Amino acid sequence: MEIRDRYAPSPTGLQHVGGIRTALFNYLFARSRGGKFILRLEDTDRTRFDESYVQNLYDTFAWLGIRWDEGPDMGGPSAPYVQSERGEFYRKYAEELVGRGMAYYCFCAPGRIEQLRLEREAARSGKPGSPQTGYDRRCRNIPAAEAAARAAAGESRTVRLKIPLGETTRFTDRLLGEIEWANDDVNPDPVLLKSDGFPTYHLANVVDDHLMGISHVLRAQEWISSTPLHVIMYRCFGWEHPVFCHLPMVMGQDGKKLSKRHGATSIDEFRRQGYLPEALINYIAFLGASYEEGRDIYSLKELEERFSLDRLNKAPAVFDYKKLEWYNGQYIRMKSDEELAELCLPCASAAGLFGGSAPDAEQRRVFTAAMPLIKERLSFLHEAPAKIAYLFSEPPLPPAEEFFPKKKDREAAAALLRIGRELIRPLAEAENDEGAEAFVKGEAEKRGIKLGDLLMPLRVAITGARISPPLFGSLRILGAERSLERAGRALALLEKREPSSKNAFP
Ligand code: GLU
């Protein structure tokens, strides 16, 4: 059997972790079984539709590298299936069910339906176990000829499914096992076709899954309450239903459904925060699933080969921002210097690192050369510019105390910096870190000073901070001349006589 599955978002919001987890699992499952992954826009709720959300979906897929395999016109650039363009199918199938007595026209005015809803809600709030919400089936028994005549006369109507009462609907969820639902508890005679001729989610979803030959429906667990209804619809149509597999929920650390309260949830937001698509894919692939070898890092290609429905978890997945951050760091470290520079350059330009314009060739060279200095310490791309800004413009001189090694005063710091200054040229011209380190260690020993004490004032003079990227690499990138200038400037500060407090406030 060919595996065919789909991601069927309603473009009523930005793509977020939960939706993309569903998309990714469908994508991976289809790939793992040599099947087809289909994208279908369920955009029939026109009141909540917004074109920008469709664009967001495309952008997110492109950024993450998820591609779909099929659309109505796979000749050109592949557009997905779009439900608002498929109205004729839904109307045809709704009418077919009416013709076979399995659905009926409902002529109740919207005002009446609203009234019913309010009454039931009021009753429900009073006592537990009072009647279910939903329609009272008033039009269910209008004789077919009368209903047809009223429809022919143009009376406004919806089409409702005639749920077979007194029966039980059963299906097997691939993950959760046997599910049983008394038909009388299913949403009573739900609308399939609205009075504007648009289908409801249920009708369009079932008709399309059938017409598109969907073999597996992998979707969020919140849809499971709709599934008995869908199974009933498949039976009414006389179609075999796909395998249903409801994916575990995604929660925050507090056990509540993942939401804004927990942090970023839209993929867009993660992107802006400097996450790499590989890190997100890798992490999201673990939200409710595991992989045989039990390691953490898998490329998309590896996930495509390994994903299996047998390795889904029933328990809810907990979204761990710290773990995602760890993944991001891992993927940053896997980049070459050139790749990482390419990724970080846009935020560096935006941060004004190159004087408010795009970097010139020399600035690019320096930027790329600086990547090894920060790669190990970066969790996010946008942290890069601040960490290496000192390589592009002279950092502001910090207060004198910042130059003092532990337990040392101003004089000592100045003396150490004088020695450090003498070492700048050989350090800046050293082949590599090892050479620089051996040299500077020898010099410290010779003079009987601690290496840390020797390097602290020099580090602050060069980078502007006590904690900085590696000093030797920085000296090599800046070169002897600029480094000497910075050391001189710092020394001037340290050698200035400290104003006494008496003099300052006569
Ligand atoms: N349009 C639904 C959604 O927004 C699809 C649910 C399903 O996969 O059946 O998630």
mmCIF file of C-alpha atoms in Angstrom, residues 32-378:
data_model
loop_
_atom_site.group_PDB
_atom_site.id
_atom_site.type_symbol
_atom_site.label_atom_id
_atom_site.label_comp_id
_atom_site.label_asym_id
_atom_site.label_seq_id
_atom_site.Cartn_x
_atom_site.Cartn_y
_atom_site.Cartn_z
ATOM 1 C CA SER A 32 10.501 6.793 5.731
ATOM 2 C CA ARG A 33 8.064 4.648 3.777
ATOM 3 C CA GLY A 34 8.712 5.967 0.292
ATOM 4 C CA GLY A 35 5.265 7.571 0.311
ATOM 5 C CA LYS A 36 3.825 10.966 -0.518
ATOM 6 C CA PHE A 37 3.433 13.928 1.783
ATOM 7 C CA ILE A 38 0.643 16.298 0.849
ATOM 8 C CA LEU A 39 0.025 19.863 1.944
ATOM 9 C CA ARG A 40 -3.581 21.004 2.007
ATOM 10 C CA LEU A 41 -4.812 24.412 3.073
ATOM 11 C CA GLU A 42 -8.045 24.076 4.995
ATOM 12 C CA ASP A 43 -9.148 27.621 4.413
ATOM 13 C CA THR A 44 -12.909 27.280 4.357
ATOM 14 C CA ASP A 45 -13.432 29.346 7.480
ATOM 15 C CA ARG A 46 -13.351 32.612 5.581
ATOM 16 C CA THR A 47 -13.962 34.767 8.646
ATOM 17 C CA ARG A 48 -10.628 33.787 10.172
ATOM 18 C CA PHE A 49 -8.632 33.470 6.954
ATOM 19 C CA ASP A 50 -5.665 35.760 6.380
ATOM 20 C CA GLU A 51 -3.394 35.600 3.341
ATOM 21 C CA SER A 52 -0.345 36.522 5.415
ATOM 22 C CA TYR A 53 -0.697 33.251 7.313
ATOM 23 C CA VAL A 54 -0.488 31.344 4.052
ATOM 24 C CA GLN A 55 2.738 33.173 3.241
ATOM 25 C CA ASN A 56 3.990 32.397 6.718
ATOM 26 C CA LEU A 57 3.323 28.713 6.082
ATOM 27 C CA TYR A 58 5.314 28.741 2.833
ATOM 28 C CA ASP A 59 8.156 30.691 4.412
ATOM 29 C CA THR A 60 8.300 28.328 7.365
ATOM 30 C CA PHE A 61 8.379 25.239 5.167
ATOM 31 C CA ALA A 62 11.058 26.754 2.931
ATOM 32 C CA TRP A 63 13.176 27.772 5.899
ATOM 33 C CA LEU A 64 12.897 24.368 7.564
ATOM 34 C CA GLY A 65 13.480 22.525 4.305
ATOM 35 C CA ILE A 66 10.186 20.613 4.359
ATOM 36 C CA ARG A 67 8.821 19.995 0.867
ATOM 37 C CA TRP A 68 5.477 18.584 -0.114
ATOM 38 C CA ASP A 69 5.073 16.170 -2.965
ATOM 39 C CA GLU A 70 1.778 16.873 -4.564
ATOM 40 C CA GLY A 71 -0.696 19.572 -5.459
ATOM 41 C CA PRO A 72 -3.401 20.126 -8.032
ATOM 42 C CA ASP A 73 -0.911 21.287 -10.637
ATOM 43 C CA MET A 74 2.447 19.704 -10.162
ATOM 44 C CA GLY A 75 3.607 20.888 -13.568
ATOM 45 C CA GLY A 76 4.806 24.304 -12.462
ATOM 46 C CA PRO A 77 5.904 25.546 -9.074
ATOM 47 C CA SER A 78 4.001 23.272 -6.819
ATOM 48 C CA ALA A 79 1.057 24.946 -5.166
ATOM 49 C CA PRO A 80 -0.609 22.860 -2.490
ATOM 50 C CA TYR A 81 -4.249 21.783 -2.488
ATOM 51 C CA VAL A 82 -6.486 24.621 -1.362
ATOM 52 C CA GLN A 83 -9.949 23.802 -0.063
ATOM 53 C CA SER A 84 -11.519 27.121 -1.010
ATOM 54 C CA GLU A 85 -10.840 26.157 -4.632
ATOM 55 C CA ARG A 86 -12.563 22.808 -4.293
ATOM 56 C CA GLY A 87 -16.085 23.851 -3.328
ATOM 57 C CA GLU A 88 -17.752 21.826 -6.080
ATOM 58 C CA PHE A 89 -16.533 18.536 -4.588
ATOM 59 C CA TYR A 90 -17.924 19.257 -1.152
ATOM 60 C CA ARG A 91 -21.301 20.390 -2.479
ATOM 61 C CA LYS A 92 -21.534 17.318 -4.675
ATOM 62 C CA TYR A 93 -20.791 14.916 -1.829
ATOM 63 C CA ALA A 94 -23.084 16.713 0.609
ATOM 64 C CA GLU A 95 -25.941 16.472 -1.905
ATOM 65 C CA GLU A 96 -25.131 12.827 -2.468
ATOM 66 C CA LEU A 97 -25.641 12.113 1.238
ATOM 67 C CA VAL A 98 -28.909 14.067 1.214
ATOM 68 C CA GLY A 99 -30.031 12.003 -1.765
ATOM 69 C CA ARG A 100 -29.287 8.799 0.116
ATOM 70 C CA GLY A 101 -31.117 9.953 3.226
ATOM 71 C CA MET A 102 -27.961 10.173 5.299
ATOM 72 C CA ALA A 103 -27.948 13.942 5.529
ATOM 73 C CA TYR A 104 -30.742 16.491 5.438
ATOM 74 C CA TYR A 105 -31.501 20.118 4.788
ATOM 75 C CA CYS A 106 -31.834 22.220 7.888
ATOM 76 C CA PHE A 107 -33.851 25.400 7.467
ATOM 77 C CA CYS A 108 -33.444 26.686 11.004
ATOM 78 C CA ALA A 109 -32.477 30.344 11.029
ATOM 79 C CA PRO A 110 -29.139 31.290 12.610
ATOM 80 C CA GLY A 111 -31.086 33.099 15.338
ATOM 81 C CA ARG A 112 -32.783 29.878 16.398
ATOM 82 C CA ILE A 113 -29.514 27.951 16.487
ATOM 83 C CA GLU A 114 -27.990 30.670 18.624
ATOM 84 C CA GLN A 115 -31.002 30.604 20.938
ATOM 85 C CA LEU A 116 -30.634 26.829 21.343
ATOM 86 C CA ARG A 117 -26.991 27.221 22.147
ATOM 87 C CA LEU A 118 -27.681 29.819 24.810
ATOM 88 C CA GLU A 119 -30.445 27.749 26.408
ATOM 89 C CA ARG A 120 -28.292 24.662 26.579
ATOM 90 C CA GLU A 121 -25.392 26.560 27.957
ATOM 91 C CA ALA A 122 -27.583 28.026 30.673
ATOM 92 C CA ALA A 123 -28.937 24.579 31.506
ATOM 93 C CA ARG A 124 -25.455 23.108 31.556
ATOM 94 C CA SER A 125 -24.054 25.703 33.869
ATOM 95 C CA GLY A 126 -26.787 24.765 36.328
ATOM 96 C CA LYS A 127 -26.376 21.016 36.643
ATOM 97 C CA PRO A 128 -23.689 18.650 35.577
ATOM 98 C CA GLY A 129 -24.721 15.979 33.093
ATOM 99 C CA SER A 130 -27.495 18.077 31.570
ATOM 100 C CA PRO A 131 -28.147 17.878 27.818
ATOM 101 C CA GLN A 132 -25.237 18.082 25.427
ATOM 102 C CA THR A 133 -24.673 21.173 23.407
ATOM 103 C CA GLY A 134 -25.737 21.179 19.837
ATOM 104 C CA TYR A 135 -28.637 21.072 17.533
ATOM 105 C CA ASP A 136 -32.046 19.637 18.604
ATOM 106 C CA ARG A 137 -32.507 17.800 15.284
ATOM 107 C CA ARG A 138 -35.720 19.677 14.479
ATOM 108 C CA CYS A 139 -35.330 19.413 10.673
ATOM 109 C CA ARG A 140 -34.180 15.789 10.716
ATOM 110 C CA ASN A 141 -37.627 14.448 10.001
ATOM 111 C CA ILE A 142 -38.947 16.901 7.405
ATOM 112 C CA PRO A 143 -40.210 14.646 4.591
ATOM 113 C CA ALA A 144 -37.702 14.501 1.756
ATOM 114 C CA ALA A 145 -40.113 15.869 -0.860
ATOM 115 C CA GLU A 146 -41.018 18.869 1.295
ATOM 116 C CA ALA A 147 -37.363 19.607 2.020
ATOM 117 C CA ALA A 148 -36.496 19.363 -1.667
ATOM 118 C CA ALA A 149 -39.340 21.721 -2.584
ATOM 119 C CA ARG A 150 -38.261 24.305 -0.001
ATOM 120 C CA ALA A 151 -34.694 24.079 -1.220
ATOM 121 C CA ALA A 152 -35.812 24.443 -4.837
ATOM 122 C CA ALA A 153 -37.761 27.573 -3.829
ATOM 123 C CA GLY A 154 -34.441 29.035 -2.663
ATOM 124 C CA GLU A 155 -34.986 28.824 1.078
ATOM 125 C CA SER A 156 -31.753 29.335 2.989
ATOM 126 C CA ARG A 157 -30.462 26.070 4.419
ATOM 127 C CA THR A 158 -27.540 24.099 5.712
ATOM 128 C CA VAL A 159 -26.879 20.399 5.196
ATOM 129 C CA ARG A 160 -26.644 18.309 8.352
ATOM 130 C CA LEU A 161 -25.413 14.766 8.799
ATOM 131 C CA LYS A 162 -28.061 12.343 10.070
ATOM 132 C CA ILE A 163 -26.076 10.631 12.805
ATOM 133 C CA PRO A 164 -27.385 7.059 13.191
ATOM 134 C CA LEU A 165 -28.697 7.016 16.750
ATOM 135 C CA GLY A 166 -28.490 4.159 19.212
ATOM 136 C CA GLU A 167 -25.274 2.807 17.716
ATOM 137 C CA THR A 168 -21.677 2.784 18.832
ATOM 138 C CA THR A 169 -18.786 3.878 16.652
ATOM 139 C CA ARG A 170 -15.458 2.143 17.093
ATOM 140 C CA PHE A 171 -12.086 2.679 15.550
ATOM 141 C CA THR A 172 -8.507 1.842 16.339
ATOM 142 C CA ASP A 173 -6.110 4.674 16.839
ATOM 143 C CA ARG A 174 -2.603 3.621 15.747
ATOM 144 C CA LEU A 175 -1.141 5.019 18.954
ATOM 145 C CA LEU A 176 -3.955 5.029 21.493
ATOM 146 C CA GLY A 177 -5.653 1.758 20.604
ATOM 147 C CA GLU A 178 -9.385 1.001 20.577
ATOM 148 C CA ILE A 179 -11.679 3.989 20.841
ATOM 149 C CA GLU A 180 -15.401 3.658 21.318
ATOM 150 C CA TRP A 181 -18.001 6.370 21.209
ATOM 151 C CA ALA A 182 -21.779 6.164 21.569
ATOM 152 C CA ASN A 183 -23.272 7.882 18.523
ATOM 153 C CA ASP A 184 -25.802 9.629 20.732
ATOM 154 C CA ASP A 185 -22.876 11.429 22.368
ATOM 155 C CA VAL A 186 -21.397 12.589 19.090
ATOM 156 C CA ASN A 187 -22.099 16.219 18.193
ATOM 157 C CA PRO A 188 -25.791 15.925 17.206
ATOM 158 C CA ASP A 189 -26.269 16.129 13.450
ATOM 159 C CA PRO A 190 -23.421 18.503 12.713
ATOM 160 C CA VAL A 191 -23.522 20.889 9.771
ATOM 161 C CA LEU A 192 -21.626 19.620 6.741
ATOM 162 C CA LEU A 193 -22.396 22.440 4.339
ATOM 163 C CA LYS A 194 -23.038 25.975 5.530
ATOM 164 C CA SER A 195 -25.725 28.239 4.133
ATOM 165 C CA ASP A 196 -23.090 30.135 2.134
ATOM 166 C CA GLY A 197 -22.247 26.898 0.323
ATOM 167 C CA PHE A 198 -18.908 26.500 2.103
ATOM 168 C CA PRO A 199 -18.207 23.163 3.733
ATOM 169 C CA THR A 200 -17.437 22.805 7.410
ATOM 170 C CA TYR A 201 -14.094 21.416 8.503
ATOM 171 C CA HIS A 202 -15.589 17.926 8.933
ATOM 172 C CA LEU A 203 -16.995 17.595 5.428
ATOM 173 C CA ALA A 204 -14.059 19.097 3.585
ATOM 174 C CA ASN A 205 -11.566 17.143 5.658
ATOM 175 C CA VAL A 206 -13.213 13.764 5.117
ATOM 176 C CA VAL A 207 -13.983 14.296 1.430
ATOM 177 C CA ASP A 208 -10.443 15.456 0.730
ATOM 178 C CA ASP A 209 -8.757 12.717 2.705
ATOM 179 C CA HIS A 210 -10.784 10.272 0.634
ATOM 180 C CA LEU A 211 -10.256 11.948 -2.743
ATOM 181 C CA MET A 212 -6.560 12.391 -2.076
ATOM 182 C CA GLY A 213 -6.155 8.755 -1.124
ATOM 183 C CA ILE A 214 -4.811 9.579 2.317
ATOM 184 C CA SER A 215 -3.731 6.348 3.986
ATOM 185 C CA HIS A 216 -2.711 7.809 7.350
ATOM 186 C CA VAL A 217 -3.990 10.773 9.312
ATOM 187 C CA LEU A 218 -1.373 11.860 11.829
ATOM 188 C CA ARG A 219 -2.758 14.821 13.688
ATOM 189 C CA ALA A 220 -2.823 16.552 17.044
ATOM 190 C CA GLN A 221 -4.651 14.850 19.854
ATOM 191 C CA GLU A 222 -7.094 17.724 20.185
ATOM 192 C CA TRP A 223 -8.811 16.405 17.043
ATOM 193 C CA ILE A 224 -9.608 13.019 18.500
ATOM 194 C CA SER A 225 -13.078 14.090 19.567
ATOM 195 C CA SER A 226 -13.895 14.762 15.894
ATOM 196 C CA THR A 227 -12.738 11.351 14.777
ATOM 197 C CA PRO A 228 -15.857 9.302 15.699
ATOM 198 C CA LEU A 229 -17.840 11.745 13.608
ATOM 199 C CA HIS A 230 -15.408 11.343 10.740
ATOM 200 C CA VAL A 231 -15.611 7.559 10.993
ATOM 201 C CA ILE A 232 -19.418 7.827 10.829
ATOM 202 C CA MET A 233 -19.096 9.990 7.746
ATOM 203 C CA TYR A 234 -16.789 7.497 6.023
ATOM 204 C CA ARG A 235 -19.383 4.806 6.731
ATOM 205 C CA CYS A 236 -22.214 6.937 5.353
ATOM 206 C CA PHE A 237 -20.209 7.557 2.195
ATOM 207 C CA GLY A 238 -19.300 3.882 1.980
ATOM 208 C CA TRP A 239 -15.579 4.658 2.060
ATOM 209 C CA GLU A 240 -12.817 3.017 3.989
ATOM 210 C CA HIS A 241 -11.321 5.384 6.504
ATOM 211 C CA PRO A 242 -7.593 6.058 6.784
ATOM 212 C CA VAL A 243 -5.492 4.912 9.709
ATOM 213 C CA PHE A 244 -5.852 7.508 12.440
ATOM 214 C CA CYS A 245 -2.948 8.324 14.679
ATOM 215 C CA HIS A 246 -3.387 11.111 17.198
ATOM 216 C CA LEU A 247 -0.069 12.530 18.260
ATOM 217 C CA PRO A 248 0.806 13.222 21.893
ATOM 218 C CA MET A 249 0.199 16.723 23.189
ATOM 219 C CA VAL A 250 3.019 19.218 23.509
ATOM 220 C CA MET A 251 3.189 20.770 26.974
ATOM 221 C CA GLY A 252 5.231 23.409 28.727
ATOM 222 C CA GLN A 253 7.374 22.446 31.733
ATOM 223 C CA ASP A 254 4.409 23.157 33.991
ATOM 224 C CA GLY A 255 2.313 20.440 32.369
ATOM 225 C CA LYS A 256 -0.012 22.914 30.655
ATOM 226 C CA LYS A 257 -0.507 23.003 26.921
ATOM 227 C CA LEU A 258 2.390 24.857 25.288
ATOM 228 C CA SER A 259 1.459 28.487 24.780
ATOM 229 C CA LYS A 260 2.811 32.012 24.653
ATOM 230 C CA ARG A 261 3.100 31.964 28.419
ATOM 231 C CA HIS A 262 5.979 29.509 28.140
ATOM 232 C CA GLY A 263 7.983 31.498 25.594
ATOM 233 C CA ALA A 264 8.290 31.586 21.830
ATOM 234 C CA THR A 265 5.903 29.243 20.075
ATOM 235 C CA SER A 266 5.763 30.474 16.490
ATOM 236 C CA ILE A 267 8.513 29.240 14.218
ATOM 237 C CA ASP A 268 8.931 32.798 13.005
ATOM 238 C CA GLU A 269 9.819 33.886 16.489
ATOM 239 C CA PHE A 270 12.418 31.147 16.887
ATOM 240 C CA ARG A 271 13.871 32.177 13.563
ATOM 241 C CA ARG A 272 14.142 35.794 14.649
ATOM 242 C CA GLN A 273 15.729 34.713 17.922
ATOM 243 C CA GLY A 274 18.607 33.133 16.031
ATOM 244 C CA TYR A 275 17.696 29.469 16.019
ATOM 245 C CA LEU A 276 18.945 27.363 13.160
ATOM 246 C CA PRO A 277 16.388 25.362 11.200
ATOM 247 C CA GLU A 278 18.396 22.165 11.709
ATOM 248 C CA ALA A 279 18.238 22.619 15.474
ATOM 249 C CA LEU A 280 14.481 23.160 15.455
ATOM 250 C CA ILE A 281 13.869 20.201 13.165
ATOM 251 C CA ASN A 282 16.055 17.954 15.274
ATOM 252 C CA TYR A 283 14.414 19.039 18.504
ATOM 253 C CA ILE A 284 10.840 18.978 17.228
ATOM 254 C CA ALA A 285 11.437 15.493 15.798
ATOM 255 C CA PHE A 286 11.800 14.366 19.410
ATOM 256 C CA LEU A 287 8.524 15.848 20.640
ATOM 257 C CA GLY A 288 6.673 12.601 21.175
ATOM 258 C CA ALA A 289 8.974 10.262 19.269
ATOM 259 C CA SER A 290 12.290 8.497 19.721
ATOM 260 C CA TYR A 291 14.834 6.970 17.372
ATOM 261 C CA GLU A 292 16.563 3.672 17.540
ATOM 262 C CA GLU A 293 20.176 4.547 18.251
ATOM 263 C CA GLY A 294 19.225 6.704 21.201
ATOM 264 C CA ARG A 295 21.481 9.612 20.307
ATOM 265 C CA ASP A 296 20.481 13.279 20.222
ATOM 266 C CA ILE A 297 21.718 14.594 16.905
ATOM 267 C CA TYR A 298 20.067 13.536 13.663
ATOM 268 C CA SER A 299 20.084 15.333 10.345
ATOM 269 C CA LEU A 300 16.813 15.700 8.482
ATOM 270 C CA LYS A 301 18.013 12.998 6.084
ATOM 271 C CA GLU A 302 18.651 10.610 8.962
ATOM 272 C CA LEU A 303 15.257 11.355 10.481
ATOM 273 C CA GLU A 304 13.647 10.666 7.106
ATOM 274 C CA GLU A 305 15.179 7.212 7.158
ATOM 275 C CA ARG A 306 14.469 6.396 10.788
ATOM 276 C CA PHE A 307 11.057 7.791 11.714
ATOM 277 C CA SER A 308 8.605 5.092 12.760
ATOM 278 C CA LEU A 309 5.081 5.141 14.135
ATOM 279 C CA ASP A 310 6.178 2.292 16.402
ATOM 280 C CA ARG A 311 8.405 4.704 18.280
ATOM 281 C CA LEU A 312 5.788 7.310 19.163
ATOM 282 C CA ASN A 313 5.137 8.002 22.837
ATOM 283 C CA LYS A 314 1.697 8.056 24.330
ATOM 284 C CA ALA A 315 2.713 10.419 27.086
ATOM 285 C CA PRO A 316 2.629 14.137 26.354
ATOM 286 C CA ALA A 317 5.871 15.692 25.159
ATOM 287 C CA VAL A 318 7.369 18.458 27.272
ATOM 288 C CA PHE A 319 8.873 21.367 25.409
ATOM 289 C CA ASP A 320 12.223 22.168 26.951
ATOM 290 C CA TYR A 321 13.628 25.516 25.826
ATOM 291 C CA LYS A 322 16.985 24.730 27.428
ATOM 292 C CA LYS A 323 17.319 21.558 25.396
ATOM 293 C CA LEU A 324 16.448 23.414 22.200
ATOM 294 C CA GLU A 325 19.106 25.972 23.059
ATOM 295 C CA TRP A 326 21.586 23.156 23.513
ATOM 296 C CA TYR A 327 20.663 21.821 20.078
ATOM 297 C CA ASN A 328 21.199 25.246 18.605
ATOM 298 C CA GLY A 329 24.685 25.466 20.073
ATOM 299 C CA GLN A 330 25.478 22.015 18.713
ATOM 300 C CA TYR A 331 24.406 22.954 15.214
ATOM 301 C CA ILE A 332 26.275 26.253 15.363
ATOM 302 C CA ARG A 333 29.445 24.332 16.197
ATOM 303 C CA MET A 334 28.914 22.034 13.237
ATOM 304 C CA LYS A 335 29.041 24.975 10.808
ATOM 305 C CA SER A 336 32.218 25.870 8.989
ATOM 306 C CA ASP A 337 33.584 29.354 9.695
ATOM 307 C CA GLU A 338 32.357 30.523 6.303
ATOM 308 C CA GLU A 339 28.850 29.142 6.809
ATOM 309 C CA LEU A 340 28.578 30.568 10.282
ATOM 310 C CA ALA A 341 29.797 33.977 9.104
ATOM 311 C CA GLU A 342 27.203 33.957 6.314
ATOM 312 C CA LEU A 343 24.486 33.194 8.870
ATOM 313 C CA CYS A 344 25.621 35.834 11.347
ATOM 314 C CA LEU A 345 26.377 38.646 8.909
ATOM 315 C CA PRO A 346 22.784 39.874 8.549
ATOM 316 C CA CYS A 347 22.373 40.406 12.276
ATOM 317 C CA ALA A 348 25.831 41.938 12.487
ATOM 318 C CA SER A 349 24.910 44.463 9.795
ATOM 319 C CA ALA A 350 21.620 45.140 11.529
ATOM 320 C CA ALA A 351 23.471 45.647 14.815
ATOM 321 C CA GLY A 352 25.575 48.348 13.134
ATOM 322 C CA LEU A 353 28.843 46.453 13.318
ATOM 323 C CA PHE A 354 29.921 47.789 9.934
ATOM 324 C CA GLY A 355 28.966 51.396 10.515
ATOM 325 C CA GLY A 356 25.360 51.074 9.429
ATOM 326 C CA SER A 357 26.094 49.600 6.013
ATOM 327 C CA ALA A 358 26.857 46.207 4.545
ATOM 328 C CA PRO A 359 30.332 44.814 5.245
ATOM 329 C CA ASP A 360 33.114 45.408 2.726
ATOM 330 C CA ALA A 361 35.482 42.626 1.681
ATOM 331 C CA GLU A 362 37.954 43.317 4.473
ATOM 332 C CA GLN A 363 35.229 43.408 7.121
ATOM 333 C CA ARG A 364 33.900 40.112 5.804
ATOM 334 C CA ARG A 365 37.344 38.600 6.030
ATOM 335 C CA VAL A 366 37.765 39.748 9.619
ATOM 336 C CA PHE A 367 34.269 38.575 10.492
ATOM 337 C CA THR A 368 34.942 35.100 9.106
ATOM 338 C CA ALA A 369 38.327 34.953 10.820
ATOM 339 C CA ALA A 370 36.601 35.790 14.100
ATOM 340 C CA MET A 371 34.198 32.843 13.940
ATOM 341 C CA PRO A 372 36.582 30.331 15.568
ATOM 342 C CA LEU A 373 36.885 32.744 18.502
ATOM 343 C CA ILE A 374 33.192 32.580 19.337
ATOM 344 C CA LYS A 375 31.838 29.385 17.821
ATOM 345 C CA GLU A 376 32.220 27.393 21.009
ATOM 346 C CA ARG A 377 30.387 29.995 23.090
ATOM 347 C CA LEU A 378 27.504 30.847 20.857
#
